[in-house]
Coordinates of C-alpha atoms in Angstrom, one line a residue:
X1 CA -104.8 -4.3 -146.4
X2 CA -108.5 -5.6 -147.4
X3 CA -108.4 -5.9 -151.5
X4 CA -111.9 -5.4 -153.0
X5 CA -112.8 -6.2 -155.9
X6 CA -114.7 -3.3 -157.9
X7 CA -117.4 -4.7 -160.2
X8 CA -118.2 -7.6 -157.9
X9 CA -118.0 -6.5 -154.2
X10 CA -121.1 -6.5 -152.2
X11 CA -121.4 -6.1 -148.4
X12 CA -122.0 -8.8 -146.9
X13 CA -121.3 -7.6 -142.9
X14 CA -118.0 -7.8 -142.9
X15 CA -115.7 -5.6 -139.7
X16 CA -112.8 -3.8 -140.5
X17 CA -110.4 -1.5 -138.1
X18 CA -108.1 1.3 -139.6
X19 CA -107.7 -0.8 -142.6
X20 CA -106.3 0.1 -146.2
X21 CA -109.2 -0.5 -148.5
X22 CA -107.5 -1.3 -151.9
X23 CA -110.5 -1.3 -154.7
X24 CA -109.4 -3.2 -157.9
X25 CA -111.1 -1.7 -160.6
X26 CA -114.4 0.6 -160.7
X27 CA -116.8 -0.1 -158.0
X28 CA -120.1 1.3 -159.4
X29 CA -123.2 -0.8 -159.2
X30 CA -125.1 0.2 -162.0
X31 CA -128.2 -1.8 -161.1
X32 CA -128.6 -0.4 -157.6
X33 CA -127.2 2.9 -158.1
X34 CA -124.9 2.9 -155.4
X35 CA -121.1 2.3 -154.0
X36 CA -121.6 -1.0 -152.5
X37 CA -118.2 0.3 -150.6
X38 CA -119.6 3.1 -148.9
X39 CA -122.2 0.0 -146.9
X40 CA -118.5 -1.4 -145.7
X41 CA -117.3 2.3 -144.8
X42 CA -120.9 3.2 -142.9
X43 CA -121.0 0.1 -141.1
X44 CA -117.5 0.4 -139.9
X45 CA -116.2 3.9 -138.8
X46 CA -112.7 4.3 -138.1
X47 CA -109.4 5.6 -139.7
X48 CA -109.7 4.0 -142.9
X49 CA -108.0 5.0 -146.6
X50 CA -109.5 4.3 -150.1
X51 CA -106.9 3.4 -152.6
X52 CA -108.2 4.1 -156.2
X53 CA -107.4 2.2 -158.9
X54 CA -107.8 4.4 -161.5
X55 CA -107.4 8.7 -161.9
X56 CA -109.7 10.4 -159.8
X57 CA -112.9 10.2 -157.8
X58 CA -115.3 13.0 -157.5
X59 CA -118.4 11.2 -156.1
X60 CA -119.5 9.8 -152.6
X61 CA -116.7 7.9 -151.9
X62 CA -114.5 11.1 -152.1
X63 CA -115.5 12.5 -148.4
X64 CA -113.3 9.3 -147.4
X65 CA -109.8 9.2 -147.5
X66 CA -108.1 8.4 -150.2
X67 CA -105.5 8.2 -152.8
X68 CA -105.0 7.6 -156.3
X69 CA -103.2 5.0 -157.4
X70 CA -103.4 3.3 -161.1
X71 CA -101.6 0.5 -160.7
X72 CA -103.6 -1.9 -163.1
X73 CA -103.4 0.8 -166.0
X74 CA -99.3 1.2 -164.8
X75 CA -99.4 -2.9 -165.8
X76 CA -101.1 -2.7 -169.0
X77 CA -99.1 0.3 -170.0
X78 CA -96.0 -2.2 -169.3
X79 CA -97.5 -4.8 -170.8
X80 CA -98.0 -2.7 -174.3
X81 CA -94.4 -1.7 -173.7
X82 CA -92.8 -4.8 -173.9
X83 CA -94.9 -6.2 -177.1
X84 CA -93.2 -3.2 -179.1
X85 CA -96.2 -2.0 -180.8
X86 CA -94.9 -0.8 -184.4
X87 CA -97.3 2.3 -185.5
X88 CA -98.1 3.1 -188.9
X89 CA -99.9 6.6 -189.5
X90 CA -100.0 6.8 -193.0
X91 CA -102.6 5.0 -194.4
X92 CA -105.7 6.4 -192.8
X93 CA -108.7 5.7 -194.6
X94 CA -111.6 5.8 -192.4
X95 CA -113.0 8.6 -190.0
X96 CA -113.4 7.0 -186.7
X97 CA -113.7 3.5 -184.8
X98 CA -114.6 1.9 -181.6
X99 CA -114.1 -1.2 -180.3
X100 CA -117.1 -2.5 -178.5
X101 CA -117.0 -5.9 -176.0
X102 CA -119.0 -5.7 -172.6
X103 CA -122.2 -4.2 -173.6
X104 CA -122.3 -1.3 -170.7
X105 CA -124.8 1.6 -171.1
X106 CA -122.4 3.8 -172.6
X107 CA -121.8 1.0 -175.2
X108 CA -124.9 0.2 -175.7
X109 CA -126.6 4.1 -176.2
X110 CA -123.0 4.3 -178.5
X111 CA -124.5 1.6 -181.0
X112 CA -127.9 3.5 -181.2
X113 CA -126.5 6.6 -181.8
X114 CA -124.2 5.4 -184.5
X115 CA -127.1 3.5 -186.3
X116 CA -129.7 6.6 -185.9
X117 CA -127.4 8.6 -187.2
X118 CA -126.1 6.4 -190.2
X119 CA -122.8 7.3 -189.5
X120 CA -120.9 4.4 -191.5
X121 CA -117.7 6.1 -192.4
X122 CA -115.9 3.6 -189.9
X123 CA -114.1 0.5 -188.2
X124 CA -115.1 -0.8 -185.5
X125 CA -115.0 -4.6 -183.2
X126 CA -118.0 -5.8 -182.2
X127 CA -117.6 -9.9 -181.5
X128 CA -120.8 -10.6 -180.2
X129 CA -123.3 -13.6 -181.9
X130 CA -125.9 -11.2 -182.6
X131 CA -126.3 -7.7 -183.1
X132 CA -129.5 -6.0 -182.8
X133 CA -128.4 -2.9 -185.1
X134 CA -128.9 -3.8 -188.7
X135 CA -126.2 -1.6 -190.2
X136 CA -123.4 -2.9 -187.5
X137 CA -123.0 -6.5 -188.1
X138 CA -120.5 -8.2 -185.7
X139 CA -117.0 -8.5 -186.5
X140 CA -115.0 -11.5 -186.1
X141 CA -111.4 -10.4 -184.9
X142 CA -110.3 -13.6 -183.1
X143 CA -107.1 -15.8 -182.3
X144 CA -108.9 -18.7 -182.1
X145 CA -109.1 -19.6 -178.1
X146 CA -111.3 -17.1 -177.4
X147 CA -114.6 -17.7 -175.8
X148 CA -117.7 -16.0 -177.3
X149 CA -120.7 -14.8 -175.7
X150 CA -124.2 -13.9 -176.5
X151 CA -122.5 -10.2 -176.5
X152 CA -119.0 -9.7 -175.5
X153 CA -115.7 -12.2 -176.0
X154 CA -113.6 -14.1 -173.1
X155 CA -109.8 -13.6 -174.1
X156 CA -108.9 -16.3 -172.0
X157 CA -105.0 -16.2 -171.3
X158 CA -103.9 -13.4 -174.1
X159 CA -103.0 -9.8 -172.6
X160 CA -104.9 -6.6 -174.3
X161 CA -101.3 -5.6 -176.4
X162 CA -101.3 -8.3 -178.1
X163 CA -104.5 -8.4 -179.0
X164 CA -104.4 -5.2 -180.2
X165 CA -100.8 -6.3 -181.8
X166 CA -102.4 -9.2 -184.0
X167 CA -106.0 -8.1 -184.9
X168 CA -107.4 -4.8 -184.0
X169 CA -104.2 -2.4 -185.0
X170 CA -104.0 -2.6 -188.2
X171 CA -107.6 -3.4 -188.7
X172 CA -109.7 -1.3 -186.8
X173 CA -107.6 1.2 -185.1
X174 CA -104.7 2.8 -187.2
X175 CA -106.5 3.2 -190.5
X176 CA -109.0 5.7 -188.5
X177 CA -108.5 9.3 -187.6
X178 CA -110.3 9.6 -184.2
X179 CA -111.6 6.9 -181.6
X180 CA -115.2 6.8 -180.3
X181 CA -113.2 5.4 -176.6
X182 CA -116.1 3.6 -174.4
X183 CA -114.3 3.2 -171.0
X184 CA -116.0 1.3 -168.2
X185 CA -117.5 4.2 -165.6
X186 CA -120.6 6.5 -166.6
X187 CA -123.0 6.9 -164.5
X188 CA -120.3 7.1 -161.5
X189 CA -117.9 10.4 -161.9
X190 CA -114.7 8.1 -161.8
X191 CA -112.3 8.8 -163.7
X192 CA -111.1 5.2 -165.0
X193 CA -108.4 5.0 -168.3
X194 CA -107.7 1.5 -169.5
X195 CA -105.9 -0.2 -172.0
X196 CA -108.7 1.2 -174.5
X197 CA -106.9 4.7 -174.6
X198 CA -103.9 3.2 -174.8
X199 CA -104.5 1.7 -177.9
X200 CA -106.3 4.6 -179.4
X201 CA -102.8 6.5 -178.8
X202 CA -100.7 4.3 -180.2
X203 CA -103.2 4.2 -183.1
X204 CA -102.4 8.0 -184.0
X205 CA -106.4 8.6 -183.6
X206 CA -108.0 12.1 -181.8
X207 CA -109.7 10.9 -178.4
X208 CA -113.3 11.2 -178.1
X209 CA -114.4 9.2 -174.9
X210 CA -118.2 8.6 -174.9
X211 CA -119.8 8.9 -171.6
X212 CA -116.7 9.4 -169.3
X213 CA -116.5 11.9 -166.5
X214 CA -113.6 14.4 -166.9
X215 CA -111.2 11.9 -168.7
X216 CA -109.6 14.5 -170.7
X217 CA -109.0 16.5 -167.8
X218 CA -106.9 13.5 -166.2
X219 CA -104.9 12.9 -169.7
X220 CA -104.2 17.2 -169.3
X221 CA -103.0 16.7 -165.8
X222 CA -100.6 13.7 -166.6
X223 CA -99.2 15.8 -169.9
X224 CA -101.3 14.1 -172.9
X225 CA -102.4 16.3 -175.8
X226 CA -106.1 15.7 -176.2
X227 CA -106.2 18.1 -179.4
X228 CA -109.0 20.5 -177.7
X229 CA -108.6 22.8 -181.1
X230 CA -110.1 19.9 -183.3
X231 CA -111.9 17.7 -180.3
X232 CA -114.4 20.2 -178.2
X233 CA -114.7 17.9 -175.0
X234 CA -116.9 20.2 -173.0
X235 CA -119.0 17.2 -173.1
X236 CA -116.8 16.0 -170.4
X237 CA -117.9 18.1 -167.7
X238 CA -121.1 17.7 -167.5
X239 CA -123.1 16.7 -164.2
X240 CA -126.0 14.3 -166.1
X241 CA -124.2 11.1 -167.6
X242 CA -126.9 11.1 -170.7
X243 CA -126.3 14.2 -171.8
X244 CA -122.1 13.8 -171.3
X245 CA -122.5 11.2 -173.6
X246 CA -124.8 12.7 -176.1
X247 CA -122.9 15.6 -176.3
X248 CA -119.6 13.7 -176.5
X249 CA -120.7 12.4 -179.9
X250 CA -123.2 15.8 -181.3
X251 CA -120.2 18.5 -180.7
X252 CA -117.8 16.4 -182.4
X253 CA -120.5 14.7 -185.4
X254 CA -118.4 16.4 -188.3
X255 CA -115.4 14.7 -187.1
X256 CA -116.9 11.4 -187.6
X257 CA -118.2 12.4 -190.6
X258 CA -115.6 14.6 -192.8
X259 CA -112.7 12.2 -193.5
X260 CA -110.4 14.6 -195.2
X261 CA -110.8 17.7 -192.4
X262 CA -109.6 14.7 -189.4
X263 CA -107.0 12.9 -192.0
X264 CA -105.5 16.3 -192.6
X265 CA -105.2 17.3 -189.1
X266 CA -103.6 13.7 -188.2
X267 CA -101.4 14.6 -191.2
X268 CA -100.1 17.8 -190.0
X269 CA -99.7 16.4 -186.1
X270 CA -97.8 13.8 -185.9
X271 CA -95.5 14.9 -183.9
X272 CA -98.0 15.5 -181.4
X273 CA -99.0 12.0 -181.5
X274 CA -95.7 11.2 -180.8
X275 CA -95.2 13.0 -178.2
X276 CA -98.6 11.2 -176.4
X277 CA -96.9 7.4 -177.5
X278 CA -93.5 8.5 -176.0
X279 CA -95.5 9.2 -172.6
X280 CA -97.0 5.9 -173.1
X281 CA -93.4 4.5 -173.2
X282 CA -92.5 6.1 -170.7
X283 CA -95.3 5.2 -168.6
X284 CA -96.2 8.2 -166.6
X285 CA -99.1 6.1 -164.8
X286 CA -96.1 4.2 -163.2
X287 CA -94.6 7.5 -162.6
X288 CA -97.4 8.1 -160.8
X289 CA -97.9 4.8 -158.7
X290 CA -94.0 5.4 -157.6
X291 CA -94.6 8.6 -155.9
X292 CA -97.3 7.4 -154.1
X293 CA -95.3 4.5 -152.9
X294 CA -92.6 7.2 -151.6
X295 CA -95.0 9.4 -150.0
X296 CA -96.9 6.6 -148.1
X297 CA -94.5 3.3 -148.1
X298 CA -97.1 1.4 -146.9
X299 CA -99.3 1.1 -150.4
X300 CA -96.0 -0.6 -151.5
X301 CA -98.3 -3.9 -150.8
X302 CA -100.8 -3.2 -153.7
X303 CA -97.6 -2.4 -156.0
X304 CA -96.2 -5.8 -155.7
X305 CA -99.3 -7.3 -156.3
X306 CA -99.5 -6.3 -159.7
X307 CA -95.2 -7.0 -159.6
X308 CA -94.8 -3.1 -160.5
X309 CA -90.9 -2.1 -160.2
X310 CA -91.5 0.8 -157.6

């Protein structure tokens, strides 16, 4: 098995023969437009399988073999398990959030939109030293060991639930009806959920994720309510990035901007937010790293790596 990993790989002329490809992470270059991968897979022909990390692939890399297998979002989803996160639904008093760290494209065309637009009925992280956006200051939700950057925050040793435990749940996340979700692949049609969904469940909020390809068709397929008769996420489909996002955020502006019309909805559908925490629990993306483990034994390899129970 050769582990890659995602953001950082670059071919370098490496040989391969028949060899398990495990790819940690996303794996889109945004600077050079390309799947630095694929050079690896050109250069060496032969019997080879992709292993995903993440919920589907429908770009180059999908005439390859491969499988699907989320085993880092399996982890987190344990990890948020064990920290018993506590939700509190009642005391809603904003329209929407996001929480904004790495300043990636999507981010980063997120920030304009919500200053153009004035939309200021909201909560949101932004730990950065500067912000360039007059009406979005930068917030300061820290533990105290973090390490910040010109734009974007080290969390050295402390996992995503508890960060989300001590200072974004009942700060940023739960007192909002929907979440603005910014996950890491755009350009790219990956479909990539991370611990930033995760915590917009838990949070009771309607999903809105700005820029992703088809994410609301992966939550469908794994048995997640994405609310589609509030949230229109037709955005979701479509083939130019730009436009995705744009759309993500114009066919769903009155949910960011009519509080009572999203906290009466949330009101009403709590048991439907339940029923999304309760897959969380029972962490379906496990679910779904185990069957691939008993259809090909072999991946069992990557499982341990992340010291999944499969």
């Amino acid at each position: 098995m050769l582990r890659i990993s995602g953001p950082t790989y670059r071919f370098t002329g490496e040989r391969i023969h028949n060899e398990i490809v495990y790819i940690d992470d996303h794996c889109y270059d945004e600077e050079s437009q390309s799947f630095p991968v694929q050079q690896l897979l050109v250069n060496n022909p032969g019997k080879h399988l992709l292993v995903f990390d993440h919920l589907g692939h429908d770009d180059v890399l999908a005439v390859y073999p491969h499988v699907i297998m989320p085993v880092y979002l399996a982890d987190e989803t344990e990890s948020f398990r064990k920290h018993k996160i506590q939700p509190n639904w009642l005391n809603k008093t904003h329209c929407f959030n996001f929480m904004i760290n790495k300043p990636r494209l999507n981010r980063v065309r997120l920030l304009e939109h919500v200053e153009q637009h004035q939309l200021t009925n909201r909560l949101y992280a932004l730990p950065w030293r500067h912000s360039d956006y007059a009406s979005i200051p930068v917030t300061d939700y820290r533990m105290g060991e973090e390490v910040v950057m010109d734009r974007g925050v080290k969390n050295r040793h402390y996992p995503n639930a508890l960060t989300y435990q001590l200072l974004l749940q009942r700060q940023v996340f739960e007192p909002t009806c929907v979440s603005l979700i910014t996950e890491p692949c755009y350009l790219e049609r990956e479909i990539m959920i991370t611990e930033k969904t995760i915590m917009a469940i838990y949070a009771g909020t309607l999903p809105v994720w700005i820029g992703g390809w088809r994410l609301p068709d992966a939550m469908r397929d794994l048995g997640f309510d994405v609310f589609d008769d509030i949230v229109d996420h037709s955005y979701s489909t479509l083939a130019d990035p730009v436009e995705r996002l744009d759309q993500a955020l114009v066919l769903n502006q009155h949910l960011l901007t009519d509080f009572e019309l999203t906290r009466d909805f949330i009101a009403r559908n709590h048991n439907r937010l339940q029923h999304n925490v309760d897959l969380v629990e029972q962490n379906v993306f496990l679910d779904l790293v185990k069957k691939q483990v008993q259809l090909m034994p072999e991946l069992r390899d990557i499982a341990d790596l992340w010291g999944l129970d499969v």
